[in-house]
mmCIF file of C-alpha atoms in Angstrom:
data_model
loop_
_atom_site.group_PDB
_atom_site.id
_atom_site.type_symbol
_atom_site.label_atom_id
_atom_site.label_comp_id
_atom_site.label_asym_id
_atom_site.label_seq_id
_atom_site.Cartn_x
_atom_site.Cartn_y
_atom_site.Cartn_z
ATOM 1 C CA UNK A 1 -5.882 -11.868 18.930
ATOM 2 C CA UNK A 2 -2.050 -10.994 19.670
ATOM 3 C CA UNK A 3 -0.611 -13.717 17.799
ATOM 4 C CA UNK A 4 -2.641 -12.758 15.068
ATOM 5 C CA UNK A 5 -1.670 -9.087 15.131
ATOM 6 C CA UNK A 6 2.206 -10.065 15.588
ATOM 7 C CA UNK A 7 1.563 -11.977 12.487
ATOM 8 C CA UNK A 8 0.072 -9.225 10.130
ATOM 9 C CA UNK A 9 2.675 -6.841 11.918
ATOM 10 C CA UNK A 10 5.505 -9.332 10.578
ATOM 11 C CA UNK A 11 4.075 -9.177 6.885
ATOM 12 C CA UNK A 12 3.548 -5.769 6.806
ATOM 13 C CA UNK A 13 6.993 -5.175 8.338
ATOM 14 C CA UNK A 14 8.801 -7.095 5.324
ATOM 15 C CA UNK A 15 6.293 -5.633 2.414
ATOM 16 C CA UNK A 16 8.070 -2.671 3.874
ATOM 17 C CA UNK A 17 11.399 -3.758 4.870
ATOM 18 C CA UNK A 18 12.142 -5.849 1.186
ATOM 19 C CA UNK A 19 11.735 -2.225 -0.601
ATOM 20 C CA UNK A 20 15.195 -2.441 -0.183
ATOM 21 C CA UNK A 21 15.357 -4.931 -2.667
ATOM 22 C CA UNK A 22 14.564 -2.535 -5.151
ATOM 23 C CA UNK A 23 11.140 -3.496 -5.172
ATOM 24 C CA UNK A 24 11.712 -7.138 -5.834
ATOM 25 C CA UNK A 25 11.008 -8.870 -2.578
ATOM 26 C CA UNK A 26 8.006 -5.990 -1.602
ATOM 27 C CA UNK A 27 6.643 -7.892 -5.141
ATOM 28 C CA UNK A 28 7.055 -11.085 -4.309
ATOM 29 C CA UNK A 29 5.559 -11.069 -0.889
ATOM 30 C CA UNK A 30 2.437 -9.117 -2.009
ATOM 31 C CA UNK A 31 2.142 -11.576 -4.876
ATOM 32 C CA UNK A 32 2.672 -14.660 -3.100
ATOM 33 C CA UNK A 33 -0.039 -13.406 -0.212
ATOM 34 C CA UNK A 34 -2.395 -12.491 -3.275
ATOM 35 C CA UNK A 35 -2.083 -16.005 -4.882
ATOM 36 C CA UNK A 36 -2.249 -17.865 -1.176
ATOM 37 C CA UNK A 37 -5.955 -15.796 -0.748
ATOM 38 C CA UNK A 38 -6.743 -16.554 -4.245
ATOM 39 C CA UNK A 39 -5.928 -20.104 -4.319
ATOM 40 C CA UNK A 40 -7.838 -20.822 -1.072
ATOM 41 C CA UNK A 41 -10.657 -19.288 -2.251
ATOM 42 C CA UNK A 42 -10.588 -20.766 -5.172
ATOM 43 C CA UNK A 43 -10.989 -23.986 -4.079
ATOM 44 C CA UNK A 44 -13.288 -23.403 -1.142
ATOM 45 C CA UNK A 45 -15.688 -22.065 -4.173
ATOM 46 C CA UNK A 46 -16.676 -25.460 -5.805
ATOM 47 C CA UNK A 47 -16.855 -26.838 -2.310
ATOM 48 C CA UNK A 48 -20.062 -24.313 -1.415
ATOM 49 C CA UNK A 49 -17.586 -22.846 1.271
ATOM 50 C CA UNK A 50 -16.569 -19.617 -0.261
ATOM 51 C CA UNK A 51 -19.508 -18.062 1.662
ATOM 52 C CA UNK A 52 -18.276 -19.186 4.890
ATOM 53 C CA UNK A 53 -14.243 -18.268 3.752
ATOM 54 C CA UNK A 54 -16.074 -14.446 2.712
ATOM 55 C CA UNK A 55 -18.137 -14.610 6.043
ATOM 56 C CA UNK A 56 -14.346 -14.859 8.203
ATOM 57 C CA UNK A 57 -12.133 -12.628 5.968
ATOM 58 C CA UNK A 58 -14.936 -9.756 5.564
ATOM 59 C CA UNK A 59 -15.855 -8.240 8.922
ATOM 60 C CA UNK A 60 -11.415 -7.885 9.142
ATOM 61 C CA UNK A 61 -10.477 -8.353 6.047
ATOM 62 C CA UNK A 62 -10.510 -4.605 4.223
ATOM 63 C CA UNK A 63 -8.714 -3.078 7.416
ATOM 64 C CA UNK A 64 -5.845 -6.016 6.871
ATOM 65 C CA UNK A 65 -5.626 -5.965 3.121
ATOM 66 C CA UNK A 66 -5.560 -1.806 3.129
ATOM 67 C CA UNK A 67 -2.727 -2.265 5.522
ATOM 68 C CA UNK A 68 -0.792 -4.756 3.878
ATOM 69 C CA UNK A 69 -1.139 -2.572 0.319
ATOM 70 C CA UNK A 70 0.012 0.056 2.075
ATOM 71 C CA UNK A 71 2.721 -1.078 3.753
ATOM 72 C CA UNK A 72 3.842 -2.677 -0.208
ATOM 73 C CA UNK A 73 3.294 0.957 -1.242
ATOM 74 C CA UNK A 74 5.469 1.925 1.741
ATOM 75 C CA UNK A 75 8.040 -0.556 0.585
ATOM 76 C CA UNK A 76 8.344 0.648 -3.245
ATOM 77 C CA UNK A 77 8.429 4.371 -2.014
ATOM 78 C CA UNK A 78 11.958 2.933 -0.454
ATOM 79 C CA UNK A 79 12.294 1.259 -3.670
ATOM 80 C CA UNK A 80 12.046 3.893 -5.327
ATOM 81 C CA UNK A 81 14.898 5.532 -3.864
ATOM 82 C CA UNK A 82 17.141 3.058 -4.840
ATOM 83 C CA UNK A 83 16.143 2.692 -8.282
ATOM 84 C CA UNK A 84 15.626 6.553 -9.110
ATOM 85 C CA UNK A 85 17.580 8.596 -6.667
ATOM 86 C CA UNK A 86 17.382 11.381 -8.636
ATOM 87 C CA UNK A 87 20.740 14.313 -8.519
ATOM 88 C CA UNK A 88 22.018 12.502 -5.144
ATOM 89 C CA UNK A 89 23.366 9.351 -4.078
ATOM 90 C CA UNK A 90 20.894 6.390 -3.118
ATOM 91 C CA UNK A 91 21.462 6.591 0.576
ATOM 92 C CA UNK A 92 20.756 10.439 0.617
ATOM 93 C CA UNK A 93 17.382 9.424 -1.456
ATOM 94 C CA UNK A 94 16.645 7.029 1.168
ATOM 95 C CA UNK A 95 16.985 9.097 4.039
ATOM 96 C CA UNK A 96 15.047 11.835 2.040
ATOM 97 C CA UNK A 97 12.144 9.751 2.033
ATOM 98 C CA UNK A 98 12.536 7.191 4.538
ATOM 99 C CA UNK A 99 10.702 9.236 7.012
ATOM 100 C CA UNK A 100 7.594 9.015 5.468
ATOM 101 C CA UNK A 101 7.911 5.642 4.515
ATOM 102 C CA UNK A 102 7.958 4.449 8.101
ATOM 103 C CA UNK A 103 4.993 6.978 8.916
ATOM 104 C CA UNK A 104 3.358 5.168 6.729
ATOM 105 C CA UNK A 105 4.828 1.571 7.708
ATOM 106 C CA UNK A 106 3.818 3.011 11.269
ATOM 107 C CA UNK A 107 0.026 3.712 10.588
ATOM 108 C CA UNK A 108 -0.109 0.234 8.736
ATOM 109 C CA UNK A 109 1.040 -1.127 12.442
ATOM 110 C CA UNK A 110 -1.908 0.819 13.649
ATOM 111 C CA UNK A 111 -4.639 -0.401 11.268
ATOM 112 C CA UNK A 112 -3.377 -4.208 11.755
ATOM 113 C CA UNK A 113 -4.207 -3.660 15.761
ATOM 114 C CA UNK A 114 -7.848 -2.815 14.880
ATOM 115 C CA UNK A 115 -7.418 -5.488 12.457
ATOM 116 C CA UNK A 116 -6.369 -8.146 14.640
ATOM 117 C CA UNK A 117 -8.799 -7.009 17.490
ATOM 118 C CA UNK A 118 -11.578 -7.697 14.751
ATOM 119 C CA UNK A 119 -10.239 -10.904 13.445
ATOM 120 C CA UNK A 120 -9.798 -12.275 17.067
ATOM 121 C CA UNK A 121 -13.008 -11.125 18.399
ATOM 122 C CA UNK A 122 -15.935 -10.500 15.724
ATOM 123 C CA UNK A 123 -15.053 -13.278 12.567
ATOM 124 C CA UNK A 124 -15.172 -16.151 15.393
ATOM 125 C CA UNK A 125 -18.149 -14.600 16.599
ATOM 126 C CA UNK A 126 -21.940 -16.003 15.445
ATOM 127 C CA UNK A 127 -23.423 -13.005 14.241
ATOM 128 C CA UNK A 128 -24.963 -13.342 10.467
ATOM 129 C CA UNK A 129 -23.366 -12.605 7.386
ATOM 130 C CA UNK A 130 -25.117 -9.389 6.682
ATOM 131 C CA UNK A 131 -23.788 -8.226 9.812
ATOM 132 C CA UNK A 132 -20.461 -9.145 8.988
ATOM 133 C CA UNK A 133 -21.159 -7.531 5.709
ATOM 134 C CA UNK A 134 -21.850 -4.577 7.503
ATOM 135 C CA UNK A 135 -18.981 -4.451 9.833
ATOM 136 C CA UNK A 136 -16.853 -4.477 6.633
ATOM 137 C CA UNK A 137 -18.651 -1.827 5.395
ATOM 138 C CA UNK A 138 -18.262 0.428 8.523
ATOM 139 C CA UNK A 139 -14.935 -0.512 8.487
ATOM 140 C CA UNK A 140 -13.894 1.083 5.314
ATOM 141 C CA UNK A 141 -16.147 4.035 5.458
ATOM 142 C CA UNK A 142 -14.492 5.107 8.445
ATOM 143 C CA UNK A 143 -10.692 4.517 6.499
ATOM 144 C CA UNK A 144 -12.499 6.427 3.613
ATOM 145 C CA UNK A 145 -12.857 9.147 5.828
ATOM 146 C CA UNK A 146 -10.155 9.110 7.506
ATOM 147 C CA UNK A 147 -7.578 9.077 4.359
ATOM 148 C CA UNK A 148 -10.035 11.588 2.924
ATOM 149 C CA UNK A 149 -8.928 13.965 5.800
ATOM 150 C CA UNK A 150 -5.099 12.514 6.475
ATOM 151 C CA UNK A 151 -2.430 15.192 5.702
ATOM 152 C CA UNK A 152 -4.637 18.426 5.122
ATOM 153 C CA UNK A 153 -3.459 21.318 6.588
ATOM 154 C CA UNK A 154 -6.945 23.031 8.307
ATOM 155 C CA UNK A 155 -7.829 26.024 6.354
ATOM 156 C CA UNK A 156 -6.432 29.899 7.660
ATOM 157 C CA UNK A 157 -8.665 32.499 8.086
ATOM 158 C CA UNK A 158 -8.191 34.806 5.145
ATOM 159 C CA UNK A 159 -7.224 38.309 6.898
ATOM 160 C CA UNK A 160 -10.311 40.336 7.000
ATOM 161 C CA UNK A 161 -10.727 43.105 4.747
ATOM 162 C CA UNK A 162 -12.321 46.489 5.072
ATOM 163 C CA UNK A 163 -14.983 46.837 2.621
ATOM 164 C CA UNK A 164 -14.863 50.748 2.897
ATOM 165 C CA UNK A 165 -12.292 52.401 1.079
ATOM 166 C CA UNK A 166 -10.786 55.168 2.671
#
């Protein structure tokens, strides 16, 4: 399960870090991981395997793919600091917004953990595909929530207000 985290970590790490190509490597990597996925699956699908290939990625798979996009995201945000800096000079842009790049790079890290500790422990597992099915399912509800909720400020009390004029 570590190696396998390390792993993601790496990937997500230089969908991030190759922002600084202006984009160019973040693109690359994203596209080459997308056509790797796609080309496996592709030909486990006139095998009759794709069932079994779905059954592995599934229960981890939307936690590892989320992170990955986001970390590309996290990448182009830097990229776009280079490419449109705006009224100051690149490196200005970058430390503008390099902050919350790497708070996002950093919650990526976070989701590949869970990620890792589901790939390691519940895809080699027997259980059924609906139940892997499911796990997916919980999975992203609970990211669906979670992003619902990320980044709002918890409402003030409005100051209370005396109904009776005076």
């Amino acid at each position: 399960s570590s190696l396998i985290i390390s792993n993601n970590i790496q990937v997500t790490l230089l969908a991030f870090g190759l922002g600084l190509t202006a984009g160019i490597g973040t693109t690359a990597l994203l596209l080459f991981n997308g056509i790797h996925l796609g080309s496996v699956a592709g030909w486990m699908m006139p095998q009759g395997t794709d069932r079994a290939l779905w059954g592995w990625i599934m229960p981890h798979g939307g936690t590892e793919l989320l992170a990955i996009c986001l970390a590309g995201a996290a990448g182009y945000v830097l990229a776009g600091a280079i490419v449109t800096p705006g009224q100051v000079r690149r490196s200005a842009a970058l430390k503008n917004i390099g902050g919350d790049a790497l708070g996002i790079e950093l919650g990526c890290m976070v989701m590949l953990v869970i990620a890792g500790l589901i790939e390691g422990f519940v895809s080699p597992s027997g259980i059924d595909y609906p139940s892997r099915i499911a796990v997916l399912a919980v999975s992203l509800g609970l990211w669906a929530l979670y992003f619902l909720g990320a980044g709002r400020k918890p409402a003030r009390a409005e100051p209370s207000v005396n109904p009776i004029k005076p």
